[in-house]
Amino acid sequence: MKIFEYIKNIWNITELRDRISLTLGLIVVYRFGAQVVLPGIDASKLGQLADSTDQGILGLLNAFTGGAFANASVFALGIMPYISASIVVQLLGMAIPYFQKLQKEGESGRRKINNITRYLTILITGGQAPGYIANLKATLPESAFLLPAGSFWLSSIIILVTGTMFVMWLGEKITDRGIGNGISLLIMIGIIAGLPQSLMQ
């Protein structure tokens, strides 16, 4: 069939093959990280959290993170803080002259905007992480937490912020050295993986 011959021809192009392999590899890393539960949580007691994220806004967040939200994963906040930061920066570009100037500076301006977006992502994630942990505390039984409260809060906030930054890095690497827009691809993979089982049947 022509489709297989077409795929074979694509695979014979070394640069394209390397880009596809890198993209698939980073996607596997992303999906693996979505299954790694935060340290200090008993994974066998996450059923109540999954039930609470079946629908509504939490269900939407869970879909965008590919199920990581309901898994209390190290990637639980996913790429959404980065998306929020990007939207904020775009809005600032319409209202603040400094950002308007950066948008007109070409490549150097784009690099500065990207750096501002990264820093803002850290701030947003730092604000969302305590809210997520508070939701875990309110949803899961006390026996699900294996660490003292202070240690769990501190370690989880650091891990959630780091997890989001790592996901952002994965997206940027896919964009630079893989196939397509990495952030959009990770969002699509997350949505597909996070679809309710009823829709997958």
Short mmCIF file of C-alpha atoms in Angstrom, two decimals:
data_model
loop_
_atom_site.label_atom_id
_atom_site.label_comp_id
_atom_site.label_asym_id
_atom_site.label_seq_id
_atom_site.Cartn_x
_atom_site.Cartn_y
_atom_site.Cartn_z
CA MET A 1 0.00 0.00 0.00
CA LYS A 2 1.10 3.55 -0.73
CA ILE A 3 0.69 4.63 2.90
CA PHE A 4 3.32 2.14 4.09
CA GLU A 5 5.67 3.15 1.30
CA TYR A 6 5.15 6.79 2.29
CA ILE A 7 5.94 6.03 5.94
CA LYS A 8 9.03 4.05 4.88
CA ASN A 9 10.26 7.00 2.81
CA ILE A 10 9.77 9.35 5.76
CA TRP A 11 11.67 6.97 8.05
CA ASN A 12 14.59 6.88 5.62
CA ILE A 13 15.17 10.61 6.12
CA THR A 14 17.65 10.67 9.01
CA GLU A 15 16.80 14.12 10.40
CA LEU A 16 13.06 13.47 10.26
CA ARG A 17 13.49 10.05 11.86
CA ASP A 18 15.51 11.58 14.68
CA ARG A 19 12.89 14.27 15.24
CA ILE A 20 10.07 11.72 15.34
CA SER A 21 12.02 9.46 17.70
CA LEU A 22 12.80 12.36 20.04
CA THR A 23 9.17 13.49 20.05
CA LEU A 24 7.88 10.01 20.84
CA GLY A 25 10.52 9.54 23.54
CA LEU A 26 9.63 12.80 25.30
CA ILE A 27 5.92 11.96 25.10
CA VAL A 28 6.66 8.62 26.80
CA VAL A 29 8.56 10.49 29.54
CA TYR A 30 5.58 12.84 29.96
CA ARG A 31 3.10 9.98 30.25
CA PHE A 32 5.37 8.10 32.66
CA GLY A 33 5.66 11.16 34.91
CA ALA A 34 1.87 11.49 34.97
CA GLN A 35 1.71 8.12 36.75
CA VAL A 36 4.33 8.86 39.44
CA VAL A 37 2.51 9.67 42.69
CA LEU A 38 3.75 12.46 44.95
CA PRO A 39 6.06 11.14 47.71
CA GLY A 40 4.24 10.73 51.00
CA ILE A 41 0.90 9.58 49.53
CA ASP A 42 -0.41 6.03 49.69
CA ALA A 43 -1.30 5.33 46.05
CA SER A 44 -3.76 2.61 47.06
CA LYS A 45 -6.04 5.24 48.64
CA LEU A 46 -6.47 7.57 45.66
CA GLY A 47 -9.92 6.27 44.77
CA GLN A 48 -11.77 9.16 46.43
CA LEU A 49 -9.67 11.68 44.52
CA ALA A 50 -10.49 9.96 41.23
CA ASP A 51 -14.20 10.03 42.11
CA SER A 52 -14.08 13.77 42.87
CA THR A 53 -12.51 14.55 39.48
CA ASP A 54 -15.01 12.68 37.33
CA GLN A 55 -16.85 15.84 36.27
CA GLY A 56 -17.01 19.62 36.56
CA ILE A 57 -13.97 21.89 36.58
CA LEU A 58 -11.82 19.25 38.28
CA GLY A 59 -12.74 16.79 35.55
CA LEU A 60 -11.65 19.32 32.94
CA LEU A 61 -8.33 19.88 34.72
CA ASN A 62 -7.83 16.14 34.99
CA ALA A 63 -8.45 15.74 31.26
CA PHE A 64 -5.90 18.43 30.37
CA THR A 65 -3.26 16.75 32.56
CA GLY A 66 -3.90 13.30 31.14
CA GLY A 67 -5.19 11.92 34.44
CA ALA A 68 -2.21 13.23 36.42
CA PHE A 69 -4.49 15.47 38.52
CA ALA A 70 -6.50 12.49 39.80
CA ASN A 71 -3.33 10.43 40.28
CA ALA A 72 -1.82 13.00 42.68
CA SER A 73 1.10 12.86 40.27
CA VAL A 74 4.31 14.88 40.23
CA PHE A 75 2.86 16.35 36.99
CA ALA A 76 -0.55 17.00 38.59
CA LEU A 77 -0.65 20.67 37.56
CA GLY A 78 0.57 19.82 34.09
CA ILE A 79 1.17 22.53 31.52
CA MET A 80 -1.82 24.68 32.57
CA PRO A 81 0.22 27.19 34.67
CA TYR A 82 2.38 27.82 31.60
CA ILE A 83 -0.71 28.37 29.46
CA SER A 84 -2.06 30.81 32.07
CA ALA A 85 1.26 32.66 32.14
CA SER A 86 1.31 32.89 28.35
CA ILE A 87 -2.19 34.38 28.33
CA VAL A 88 -1.23 36.93 31.00
CA VAL A 89 1.87 37.97 29.02
CA GLN A 90 -0.20 38.36 25.85
CA LEU A 91 -2.69 40.55 27.69
CA LEU A 92 0.18 42.63 29.10
CA GLY A 93 1.41 43.04 25.54
CA MET A 94 -1.79 44.86 24.69
CA ALA A 95 -1.77 47.12 27.75
CA ILE A 96 1.82 47.85 28.79
CA PRO A 97 4.24 49.73 26.50
CA TYR A 98 7.28 47.74 27.72
CA PHE A 99 5.77 44.47 26.48
CA GLN A 100 4.67 46.11 23.25
CA LYS A 101 8.27 47.20 22.73
CA LEU A 102 9.53 43.65 23.36
CA GLN A 103 7.11 42.27 20.79
CA LYS A 104 8.66 44.56 18.18
CA GLU A 105 12.28 43.67 18.96
CA GLY A 106 12.28 40.44 16.98
CA GLU A 107 14.23 37.43 18.25
CA SER A 108 15.79 39.18 21.28
CA GLY A 109 12.38 40.46 22.35
CA ARG A 110 10.90 37.00 21.94
CA ARG A 111 13.59 35.50 24.18
CA LYS A 112 12.89 38.09 26.87
CA ILE A 113 9.15 37.42 26.66
CA ASN A 114 9.81 33.67 26.94
CA ASN A 115 11.92 34.23 30.06
CA ILE A 116 9.22 36.42 31.62
CA THR A 117 6.66 33.73 30.80
CA ARG A 118 8.81 31.10 32.54
CA TYR A 119 9.22 33.19 35.69
CA LEU A 120 5.50 33.91 35.73
CA THR A 121 4.82 30.19 35.32
CA ILE A 122 6.83 29.52 38.50
CA LEU A 123 4.81 32.14 40.39
CA ILE A 124 1.48 30.78 39.15
CA THR A 125 2.46 27.19 39.92
CA GLY A 126 3.66 28.29 43.37
CA GLY A 127 0.19 29.72 43.97
CA GLN A 128 -1.71 26.73 42.58
CA ALA A 129 0.35 24.02 44.30
CA PRO A 130 -0.88 24.83 47.85
CA GLY A 131 -4.45 24.85 46.56
CA TYR A 132 -3.97 21.42 45.01
CA ILE A 133 -2.43 20.06 48.20
CA ALA A 134 -5.28 21.52 50.26
CA ASN A 135 -7.70 19.69 47.94
CA LEU A 136 -5.79 16.45 48.54
CA LYS A 137 -5.99 17.00 52.30
CA ALA A 138 -9.73 17.65 52.10
CA THR A 139 -10.46 14.71 49.77
CA LEU A 140 -8.24 11.87 50.92
CA PRO A 141 -8.41 10.15 54.33
CA GLU A 142 -5.70 11.09 56.80
CA SER A 143 -4.27 7.56 56.54
CA ALA A 144 -3.37 8.27 52.90
CA PHE A 145 -0.59 10.66 53.99
CA LEU A 146 2.63 8.99 55.04
CA LEU A 147 4.69 12.09 55.93
CA PRO A 148 4.29 14.73 58.67
CA ALA A 149 2.12 17.61 57.46
CA GLY A 150 4.92 20.18 57.27
CA SER A 151 7.28 17.92 55.35
CA PHE A 152 4.52 16.84 52.99
CA TRP A 153 3.46 20.41 52.20
CA LEU A 154 7.00 21.64 51.58
CA SER A 155 8.14 18.68 49.49
CA SER A 156 4.91 18.56 47.47
CA ILE A 157 5.00 22.27 46.60
CA ILE A 158 8.61 21.97 45.43
CA ILE A 159 7.87 18.83 43.42
CA LEU A 160 4.72 20.25 41.80
CA VAL A 161 6.55 23.43 40.74
CA THR A 162 9.47 21.38 39.44
CA GLY A 163 7.09 19.01 37.66
CA THR A 164 5.38 21.85 35.81
CA MET A 165 8.72 23.37 34.83
CA PHE A 166 9.89 19.98 33.57
CA VAL A 167 6.73 19.55 31.48
CA MET A 168 7.30 23.04 30.07
CA TRP A 169 10.89 22.04 29.22
CA LEU A 170 9.63 18.89 27.48
CA GLY A 171 7.27 21.00 25.38
CA GLU A 172 10.01 23.44 24.41
CA LYS A 173 12.38 20.60 23.48
CA ILE A 174 9.73 19.04 21.25
CA THR A 175 9.20 22.41 19.56
CA ASP A 176 12.95 22.99 19.06
CA ARG A 177 14.13 19.51 18.14
CA GLY A 178 11.03 17.40 17.56
CA ILE A 179 7.88 17.54 15.46
CA GLY A 180 5.27 20.30 15.77
CA ASN A 181 4.47 22.64 18.64
CA GLY A 182 5.49 20.81 21.81
CA ILE A 183 3.09 22.54 24.22
CA SER A 184 0.10 21.94 21.95
CA LEU A 185 1.17 18.33 21.43
CA LEU A 186 1.43 17.68 25.18
CA ILE A 187 -2.01 19.22 25.70
CA MET A 188 -3.46 16.98 22.97
CA ILE A 189 -1.79 13.87 24.41
CA GLY A 190 -3.05 14.82 27.87
CA ILE A 191 -6.62 15.29 26.68
CA ILE A 192 -6.61 11.98 24.82
CA ALA A 193 -5.16 10.14 27.83
CA GLY A 194 -7.51 11.90 30.24
CA LEU A 195 -10.75 11.21 28.41
CA PRO A 196 -13.36 9.52 30.61
CA GLN A 197 -13.50 5.78 30.14
CA SER A 198 -17.08 6.04 28.98
CA LEU A 199 -15.96 8.05 25.97
CA MET A 200 -13.18 5.62 25.17
CA GLN A 201 -15.49 2.67 24.87
#
